[in-house]
XYZ file of C-alpha atoms in Angstrom:
381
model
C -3.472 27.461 12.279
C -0.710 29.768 12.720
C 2.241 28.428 11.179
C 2.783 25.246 13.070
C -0.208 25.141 14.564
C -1.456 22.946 11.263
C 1.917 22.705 9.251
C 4.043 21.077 11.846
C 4.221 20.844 15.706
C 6.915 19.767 18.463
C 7.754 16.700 20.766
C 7.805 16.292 24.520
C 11.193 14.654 25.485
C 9.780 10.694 24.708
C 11.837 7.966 23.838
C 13.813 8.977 21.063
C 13.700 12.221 21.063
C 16.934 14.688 20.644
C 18.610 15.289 23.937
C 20.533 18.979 24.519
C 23.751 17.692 23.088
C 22.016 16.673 20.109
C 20.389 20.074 19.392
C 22.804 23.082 18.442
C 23.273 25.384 21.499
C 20.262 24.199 22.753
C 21.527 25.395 26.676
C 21.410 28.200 25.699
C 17.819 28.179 25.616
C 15.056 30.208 24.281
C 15.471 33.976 23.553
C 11.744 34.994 22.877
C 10.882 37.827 21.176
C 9.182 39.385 24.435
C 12.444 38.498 26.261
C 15.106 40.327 23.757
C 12.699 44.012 24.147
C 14.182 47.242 25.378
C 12.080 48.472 28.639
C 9.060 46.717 27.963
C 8.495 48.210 24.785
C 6.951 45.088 22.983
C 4.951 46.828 20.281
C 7.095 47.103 16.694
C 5.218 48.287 13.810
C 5.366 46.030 10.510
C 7.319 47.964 7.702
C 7.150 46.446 4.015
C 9.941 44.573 4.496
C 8.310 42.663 7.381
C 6.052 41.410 4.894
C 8.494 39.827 2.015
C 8.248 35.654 1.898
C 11.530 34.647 3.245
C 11.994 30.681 1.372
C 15.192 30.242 2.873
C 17.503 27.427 1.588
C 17.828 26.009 4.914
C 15.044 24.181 7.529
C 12.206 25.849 7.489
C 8.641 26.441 7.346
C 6.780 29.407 6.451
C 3.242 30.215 6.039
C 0.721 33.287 5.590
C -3.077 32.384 7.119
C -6.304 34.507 6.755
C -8.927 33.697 9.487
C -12.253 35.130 8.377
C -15.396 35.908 10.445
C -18.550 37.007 8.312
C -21.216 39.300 9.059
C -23.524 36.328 9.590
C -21.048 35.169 12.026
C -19.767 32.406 10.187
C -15.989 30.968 10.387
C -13.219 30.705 7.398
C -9.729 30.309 7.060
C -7.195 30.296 3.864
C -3.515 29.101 4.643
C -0.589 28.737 2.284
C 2.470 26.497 3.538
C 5.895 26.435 1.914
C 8.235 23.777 3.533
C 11.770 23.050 3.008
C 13.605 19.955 5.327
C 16.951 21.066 4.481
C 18.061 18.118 3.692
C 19.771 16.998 0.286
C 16.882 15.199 -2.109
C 13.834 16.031 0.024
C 11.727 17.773 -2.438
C 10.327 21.561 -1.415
C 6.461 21.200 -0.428
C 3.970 23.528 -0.931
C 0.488 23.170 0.448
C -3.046 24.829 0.955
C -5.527 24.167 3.514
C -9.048 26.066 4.014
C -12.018 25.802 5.893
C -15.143 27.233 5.737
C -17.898 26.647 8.774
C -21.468 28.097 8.361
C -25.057 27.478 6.891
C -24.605 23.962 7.707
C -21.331 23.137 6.109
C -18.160 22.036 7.773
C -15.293 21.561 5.459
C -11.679 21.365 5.676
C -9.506 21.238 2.687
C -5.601 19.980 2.142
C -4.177 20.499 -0.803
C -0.408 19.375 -2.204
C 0.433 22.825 -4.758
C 2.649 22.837 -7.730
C 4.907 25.927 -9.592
C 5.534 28.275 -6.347
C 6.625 31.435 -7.502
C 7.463 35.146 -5.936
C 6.807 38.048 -7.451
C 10.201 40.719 -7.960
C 9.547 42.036 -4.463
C 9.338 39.092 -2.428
C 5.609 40.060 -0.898
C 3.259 38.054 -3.189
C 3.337 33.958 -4.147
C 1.497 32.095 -6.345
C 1.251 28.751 -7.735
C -0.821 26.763 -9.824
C -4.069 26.733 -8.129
C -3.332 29.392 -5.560
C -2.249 33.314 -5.209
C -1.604 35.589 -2.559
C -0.764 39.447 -4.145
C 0.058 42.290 -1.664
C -1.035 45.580 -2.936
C 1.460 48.458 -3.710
C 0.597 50.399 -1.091
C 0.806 47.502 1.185
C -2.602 47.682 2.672
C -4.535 44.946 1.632
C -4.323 41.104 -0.162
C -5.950 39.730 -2.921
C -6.504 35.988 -2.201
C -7.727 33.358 -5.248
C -8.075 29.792 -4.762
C -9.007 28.237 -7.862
C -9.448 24.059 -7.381
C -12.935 23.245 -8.816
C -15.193 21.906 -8.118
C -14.780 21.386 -4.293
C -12.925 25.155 -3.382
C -12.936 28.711 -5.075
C -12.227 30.967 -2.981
C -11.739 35.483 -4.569
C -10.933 37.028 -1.279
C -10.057 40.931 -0.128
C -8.364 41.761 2.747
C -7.589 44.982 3.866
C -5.783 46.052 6.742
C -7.856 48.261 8.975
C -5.671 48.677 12.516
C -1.456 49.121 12.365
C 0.016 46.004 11.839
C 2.260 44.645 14.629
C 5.584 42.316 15.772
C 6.870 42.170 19.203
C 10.319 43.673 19.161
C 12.046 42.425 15.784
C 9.541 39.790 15.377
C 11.882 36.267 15.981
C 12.183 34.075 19.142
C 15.386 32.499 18.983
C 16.101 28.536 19.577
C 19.778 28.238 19.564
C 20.617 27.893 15.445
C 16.977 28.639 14.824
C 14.032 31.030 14.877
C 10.289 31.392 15.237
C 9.347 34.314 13.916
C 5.276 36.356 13.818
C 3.853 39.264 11.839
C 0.326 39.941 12.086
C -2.423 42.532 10.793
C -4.654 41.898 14.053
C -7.931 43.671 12.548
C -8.576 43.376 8.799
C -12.009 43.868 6.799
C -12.946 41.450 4.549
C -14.824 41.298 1.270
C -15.199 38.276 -1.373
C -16.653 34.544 -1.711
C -15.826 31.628 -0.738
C -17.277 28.524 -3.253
C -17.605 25.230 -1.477
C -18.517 22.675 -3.526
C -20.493 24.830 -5.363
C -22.362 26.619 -2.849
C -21.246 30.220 -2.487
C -20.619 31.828 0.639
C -20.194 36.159 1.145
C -17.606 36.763 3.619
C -17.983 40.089 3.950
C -16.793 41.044 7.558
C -13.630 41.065 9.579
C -10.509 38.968 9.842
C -6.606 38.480 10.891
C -3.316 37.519 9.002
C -0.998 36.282 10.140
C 2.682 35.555 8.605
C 4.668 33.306 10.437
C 8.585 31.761 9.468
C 9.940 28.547 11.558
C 13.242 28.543 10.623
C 14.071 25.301 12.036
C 13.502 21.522 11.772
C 9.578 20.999 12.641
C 9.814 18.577 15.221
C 12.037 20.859 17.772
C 9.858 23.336 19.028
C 7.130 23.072 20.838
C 5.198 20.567 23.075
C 2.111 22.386 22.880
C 0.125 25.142 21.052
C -3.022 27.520 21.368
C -4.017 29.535 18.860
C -7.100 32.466 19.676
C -9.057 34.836 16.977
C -12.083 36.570 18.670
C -14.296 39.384 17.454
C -17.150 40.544 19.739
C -19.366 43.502 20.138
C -21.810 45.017 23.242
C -24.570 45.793 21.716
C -25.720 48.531 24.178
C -22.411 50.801 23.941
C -22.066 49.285 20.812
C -18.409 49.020 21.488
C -16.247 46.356 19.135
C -13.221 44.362 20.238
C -10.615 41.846 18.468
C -8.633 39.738 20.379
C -6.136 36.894 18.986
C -3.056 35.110 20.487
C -0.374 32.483 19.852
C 1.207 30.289 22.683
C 3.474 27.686 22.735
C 5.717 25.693 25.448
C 8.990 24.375 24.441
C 10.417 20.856 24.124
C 12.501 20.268 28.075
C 15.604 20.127 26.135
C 14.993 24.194 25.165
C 13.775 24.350 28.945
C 9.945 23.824 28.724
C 9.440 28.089 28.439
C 6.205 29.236 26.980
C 6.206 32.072 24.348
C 2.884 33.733 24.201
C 2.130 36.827 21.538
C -1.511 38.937 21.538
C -3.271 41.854 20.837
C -6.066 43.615 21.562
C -7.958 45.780 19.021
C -11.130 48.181 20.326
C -13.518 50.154 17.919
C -10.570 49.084 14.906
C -7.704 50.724 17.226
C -4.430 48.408 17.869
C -4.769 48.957 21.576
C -2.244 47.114 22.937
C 0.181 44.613 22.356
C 0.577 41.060 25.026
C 3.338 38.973 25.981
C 2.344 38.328 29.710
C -0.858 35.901 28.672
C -2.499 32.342 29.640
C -4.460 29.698 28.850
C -6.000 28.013 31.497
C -7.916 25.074 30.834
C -10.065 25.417 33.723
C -12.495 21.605 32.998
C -11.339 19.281 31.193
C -12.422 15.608 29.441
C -10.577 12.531 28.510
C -11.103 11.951 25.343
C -10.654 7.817 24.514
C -10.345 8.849 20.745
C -6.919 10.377 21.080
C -5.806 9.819 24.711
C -5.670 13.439 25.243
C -8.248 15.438 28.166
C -9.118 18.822 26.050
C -10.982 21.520 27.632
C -14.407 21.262 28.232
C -13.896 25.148 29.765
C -10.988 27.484 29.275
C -9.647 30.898 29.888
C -7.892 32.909 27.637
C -6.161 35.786 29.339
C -4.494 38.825 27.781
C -2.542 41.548 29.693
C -0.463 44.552 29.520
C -0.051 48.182 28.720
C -1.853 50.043 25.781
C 0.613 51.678 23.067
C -0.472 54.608 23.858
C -0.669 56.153 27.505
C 0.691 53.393 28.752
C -2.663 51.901 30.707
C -2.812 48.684 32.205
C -4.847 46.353 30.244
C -6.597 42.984 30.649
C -8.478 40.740 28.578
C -10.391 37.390 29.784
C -12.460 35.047 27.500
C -14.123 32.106 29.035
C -15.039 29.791 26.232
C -16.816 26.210 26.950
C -16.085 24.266 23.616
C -18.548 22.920 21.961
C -18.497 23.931 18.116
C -15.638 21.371 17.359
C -14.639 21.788 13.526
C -12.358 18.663 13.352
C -10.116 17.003 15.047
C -7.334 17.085 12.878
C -4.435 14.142 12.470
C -1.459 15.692 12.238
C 0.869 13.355 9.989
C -2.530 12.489 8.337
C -2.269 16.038 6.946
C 1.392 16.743 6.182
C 3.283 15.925 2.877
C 5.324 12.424 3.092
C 8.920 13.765 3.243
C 7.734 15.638 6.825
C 5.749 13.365 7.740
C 8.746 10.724 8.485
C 10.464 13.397 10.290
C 8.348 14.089 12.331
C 6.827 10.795 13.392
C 10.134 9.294 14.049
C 9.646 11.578 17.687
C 6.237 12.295 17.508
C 3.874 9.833 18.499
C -0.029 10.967 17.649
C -0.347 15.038 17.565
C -3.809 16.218 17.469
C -5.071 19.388 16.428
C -8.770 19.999 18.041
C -10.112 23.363 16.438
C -13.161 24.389 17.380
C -15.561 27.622 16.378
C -17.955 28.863 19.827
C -19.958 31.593 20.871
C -18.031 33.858 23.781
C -18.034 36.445 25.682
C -14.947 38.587 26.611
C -14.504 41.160 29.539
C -11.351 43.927 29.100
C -10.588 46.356 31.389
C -8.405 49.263 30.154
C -7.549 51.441 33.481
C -10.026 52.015 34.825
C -12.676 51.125 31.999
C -14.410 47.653 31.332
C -16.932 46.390 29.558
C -17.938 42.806 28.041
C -17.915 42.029 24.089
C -20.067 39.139 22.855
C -19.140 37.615 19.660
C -17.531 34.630 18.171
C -14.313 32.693 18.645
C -12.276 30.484 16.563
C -9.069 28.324 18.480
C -7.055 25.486 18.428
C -5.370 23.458 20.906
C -2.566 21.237 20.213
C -1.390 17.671 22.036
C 1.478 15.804 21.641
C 1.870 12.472 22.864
């Protein structure tokens, strides 16, 4: 859930949705990140300032999200929203959700938070129930969730690979932004308390921090969202792999922004903007209206950092571990949840948490990672 992926999502151009004369420069389109790079050189790494909370006065949304894989190979995720309309007497929102999947529990948690504060640098936030402190040295968080008795969460994470942006880290949509920061390969120590059961999630993870700095319903149609971490147990090699895609409403001219990485024995490889998700079956689903995969390709490719090799990921995944699938408006705070179902019909989140397997080829090397995978796919109607 990175970003909008669970705070907010776009429209398709339905009835009553804004047109290009109703959208600041919208003709002039999307700049993506990928798009605005000198010679192909999409890999920036993060400095401290990349990691400061922005909370700007205007639209926006911002968030910072943990995903979590355990050394028993089970699935959580920690996510703190901060949301701001822009407009005069809607009231700032600030939310948590979680999940934790494993030992037979499936839980999802949304959570309304009060007293947001930043600390004198600008790179931790707290609030009532909830903290996220950066370390002075900038390599790892500190994560407590404190909401008994249904969610405690005391979380490390510690940033193991360079962190990464593609160029300067914004896609541009006319007046606005979308803008990523991640720390693709992380290890992870703590608990996470679910209604009094407590669960070690010692093991690996990814965060990532992500700024809309726009109105929520203007930009995107449709999102994917990838976190995979595999090994082959006879070279004993290890791999991470996550992504972020998203298509644009017509009126910013339908383009798709896509942003990976590829990480290999907890070494930033390689950096993505030339990936795909192909869903290659699919299933109407009477439930939503919507025909999500029943098999899909995720596909990574590019040049490594270093050396300059052509790279390529592919990970088939047939979904079957669904988590939820999450109502949208059911799970955003009032105020944007009239905004965005005046042009938003019924957006779905299906999230799902499956075994896969993953073949990358780096020049003239491959080999195939088995692990597990957590994504999302987002519909619009």
């Amino acid at each position: 859930m990175p970003l909008v992926t669970s705070a907010v999502t776009g429209t398709p151009p339905t009835t009553g949705s804004p047109k290009p004369g109703d959208i600041p420069n919208a003709g002039d389109g999307v700049k993506s990140a990928a798009s605005l790079c000198k010679d192909g050189q999409y890999y920036s790494e993060l400095t401290p300032k990349d990691l400061e909370w922005t909370i700007a006065n205007t639209a926006s949304t911002e968030t910072q999200t943990f995903y979590l894989i355990n050394d028993q190979g089970h699935f959580g995720h920690v996510q703190l929203i901060h949301s701001n309309l822009g407009i005069w007497g809607t009231p700032i929102s600030v939310q948590l959700t979680a999940r934790f999947r494993g030992n037979g529990v499936n839980k999802f948690f949304s959570h309304n938070l009060t007293n947001f504060n930043l600390s004198a640098d600008r790179r931790s936030a707290s609030t009532k129930e909830m903290s996220i402190t950066l370390s002075p040295d900038g390599q790892k968080y500190t994560v407590q969730v404190t909401n008994p008795p249904d969610l405690i969460v005391s979380l490390t994470v510690e940033r193991t690979a360079k962190g990464y942006k593609i160029g300067e880290g914004k896609s541009f949509f006319g007046d606005g932004y979308v803008s990523h920061k991640f720390w693709p390969a992380c290890k992870v120590s703590g608990m996470m308390i679910v209604e009094g059961q407590a669960h070690d999630m010692a093991g690996e993870g990814t965060f990532v921090h992500a700024v809309q700095g726009m109105r929520p319903h203007l930009v995107a149609s449709k999102w994917s969202y990838v976190d995979f971490t595999g090994n082959n147990a006879e070279s004993h090699r290890k791999a991470r792999l996550s992504l972020i895609q998203f298509t644009t409403p017509e009126y910013y001219g339908s383009v798709t922004v896509a942003q990976g990485s590829i990480v290999v024995d907890g070494e930033l490889v390689g950096v993505a903007v030339n990936n795909k998700t192909e869903f290659v079956k699919t299933e109407f689903d009477e439930e939503t209206g919507y025909n999500p995969p029943t098999e899909v390709n995720y596909v990574w490719e590019g040049k490594t950092i270093e050396g300059s090799k052509p790279f390529k990921a592919v990970l088939n995944v047939k979904p079957k571990g669904l988590c939820q699938k999450v109502d949208l408006l059911a799970e955003i705070p009032w105020a944007l949840r009239k905004i965005v179902a005046t042009f938003v019909a019924k957006p779905i989140i299906y999230q799902w948490y499956d075994d896969a397997t993953a073949v990358i080829t780096i020049g003239e090397d491959q080999h195939s990672v088995t692990g597990h995978v957590y994504h999302e796919a987002t519909f619009v109607m």
